Coordinates of C-alpha atoms and ligand atoms in Angstrom, one line a residue:
M1 CA 49.8 51.4 -8.9
T2 CA 50.9 50.0 -5.5
S3 CA 52.8 46.7 -5.3
H4 CA 49.7 45.2 -3.8
H5 CA 47.8 46.0 -7.0
I6 CA 50.6 44.6 -9.2
T7 CA 50.5 41.3 -7.2
R8 CA 46.8 41.0 -7.7
A9 CA 47.1 41.7 -11.5
L10 CA 49.8 39.0 -11.8
A11 CA 47.7 36.5 -9.9
G12 CA 44.9 37.2 -12.4
V13 CA 47.2 36.5 -15.3
C14 CA 48.4 33.2 -13.8
L15 CA 44.9 32.1 -13.2
T16 CA 43.9 32.8 -16.8
A17 CA 46.9 30.9 -18.1
T18 CA 46.0 27.9 -15.9
I19 CA 42.4 27.9 -17.3
V20 CA 43.6 28.1 -20.9
L21 CA 46.0 25.2 -20.3
S22 CA 43.3 23.0 -18.7
A23 CA 41.0 23.7 -21.6
A24 CA 43.7 22.7 -24.1
S25 CA 44.3 19.4 -22.4
A26 CA 40.6 18.7 -22.1
R27 CA 40.3 19.1 -25.9
A28 CA 42.9 16.4 -26.6
A29 CA 43.9 13.8 -24.1
A30 CA 44.7 10.1 -24.1
S31 CA 41.4 9.5 -22.3
D32 CA 39.6 10.6 -25.4
Y33 CA 40.6 7.3 -27.0
R34 CA 39.6 3.7 -26.0
F35 CA 40.9 0.4 -27.1
E36 CA 38.3 -2.5 -27.3
V37 CA 38.7 -6.1 -28.1
A38 CA 36.9 -6.9 -31.4
N39 CA 37.8 -10.5 -31.8
V40 CA 40.0 -13.4 -30.5
K41 CA 40.9 -16.2 -32.9
A42 CA 43.0 -19.1 -31.6
A43 CA 45.2 -21.1 -34.0
G44 CA 47.3 -23.8 -32.4
S45 CA 49.3 -22.4 -29.5
K46 CA 48.8 -18.8 -30.7
S47 CA 45.9 -16.4 -30.6
D48 CA 45.2 -13.4 -32.8
V49 CA 43.6 -10.7 -30.7
T50 CA 42.0 -8.0 -32.9
V51 CA 41.5 -4.7 -31.2
R52 CA 39.9 -1.4 -32.4
L53 CA 40.7 2.1 -31.3
L54 CA 37.8 4.5 -30.9
H55 CA 37.6 8.2 -30.4
V56 CA 35.3 8.1 -27.3
T57 CA 33.1 11.2 -28.0
D58 CA 32.0 10.3 -31.5
K59 CA 32.7 6.6 -31.5
K60 CA 34.8 7.0 -34.7
P61 CA 37.5 4.4 -35.4
V62 CA 41.0 5.7 -35.3
T63 CA 42.8 4.4 -38.4
D64 CA 46.2 6.1 -38.1
A65 CA 47.3 5.0 -34.7
V66 CA 50.8 3.6 -34.3
I67 CA 50.9 0.8 -31.6
F68 CA 54.5 0.8 -30.5
E69 CA 54.4 -1.4 -27.4
V70 CA 52.5 -4.7 -26.9
S71 CA 52.9 -7.2 -24.0
A72 CA 50.7 -9.8 -22.3
D73 CA 50.8 -11.0 -18.7
M74 CA 48.5 -13.1 -16.5
G75 CA 47.8 -10.3 -14.0
P76 CA 44.0 -10.9 -14.1
D77 CA 44.5 -14.5 -12.9
G78 CA 46.9 -13.4 -10.2
M79 CA 50.1 -14.2 -12.1
P80 CA 51.4 -10.7 -13.1
T81 CA 54.9 -12.0 -13.6
M82 CA 53.8 -14.6 -16.2
K83 CA 54.4 -13.1 -19.6
A84 CA 53.6 -14.3 -23.1
P85 CA 55.2 -13.4 -26.4
A86 CA 53.1 -10.7 -28.1
K87 CA 53.6 -8.9 -31.3
L88 CA 51.8 -6.6 -33.7
M89 CA 50.7 -8.2 -36.9
P90 CA 49.7 -6.5 -40.2
A91 CA 46.2 -5.1 -39.9
S92 CA 43.4 -6.7 -42.0
Q93 CA 41.4 -3.4 -42.3
P94 CA 41.8 0.2 -41.3
G95 CA 40.9 0.9 -37.7
L96 CA 41.6 -2.7 -36.6
Y97 CA 44.9 -3.8 -35.1
V98 CA 45.9 -7.4 -34.7
I99 CA 48.2 -8.7 -31.9
E100 CA 49.5 -12.2 -31.9
V101 CA 49.9 -13.7 -28.5
E102 CA 51.4 -17.1 -27.6
P103 CA 50.0 -17.8 -24.1
G104 CA 51.9 -20.4 -22.1
M105 CA 48.7 -21.4 -20.3
G106 CA 45.0 -20.9 -20.6
G107 CA 43.2 -18.2 -18.6
T108 CA 42.6 -14.5 -18.5
W109 CA 45.5 -12.5 -19.8
A110 CA 46.0 -8.7 -19.7
L111 CA 47.0 -7.3 -23.1
Q112 CA 49.0 -4.1 -22.6
L113 CA 49.1 -1.6 -25.4
A114 CA 50.7 1.8 -25.9
A115 CA 49.9 3.8 -29.0
K116 CA 50.5 7.2 -30.6
V117 CA 47.6 8.9 -32.3
Q118 CA 48.1 11.6 -35.0
G119 CA 47.8 15.1 -33.4
E120 CA 47.7 13.7 -29.8
T121 CA 50.8 14.4 -27.7
E122 CA 49.9 11.9 -24.9
T123 CA 50.5 8.2 -25.3
V124 CA 47.3 6.2 -25.4
R125 CA 47.6 3.2 -23.1
A126 CA 45.3 0.3 -22.5
T127 CA 45.1 -2.9 -20.4
L128 CA 42.6 -5.3 -22.0
P129 CA 41.6 -8.5 -20.3
V130 CA 41.3 -11.4 -22.8
K131 CA 40.6 -15.1 -22.4
L132 CA 43.3 -17.0 -24.2
G133 CA 44.3 -20.7 -24.5
K134 CA 42.5 -23.7 -23.2
Ligands
CU201 CU1 49.6 -18.3 -15.6

């Protein structure tokens, strides 16, 4: 075997490895999951935003996600530096996640979420526009 042949053989191995890795990440990726706003309920100066997390391909609700980061800002109304207190509340039923937001003014807010899903290495992130306040 000449060195030229060895190089070609190695190139072939690398190409195979790349394809296998791509296939693995296509099987499980953060983009396989989607957060959706299910309900917004205002109570005084606060709003409870209920979101659901779906597995995109089969539309199944994900019941074991752990939301570890929540925040809200007024980016959609051109005020990205305006923040509102936001915190995760106990869920009412499996597959639904409730975030309590206290918006300082009425308008369209961006609810930012970061979550871990069982068996998924990537963090699932979402930016959901929601109308809050008066
Ligand atoms: Cu504002």
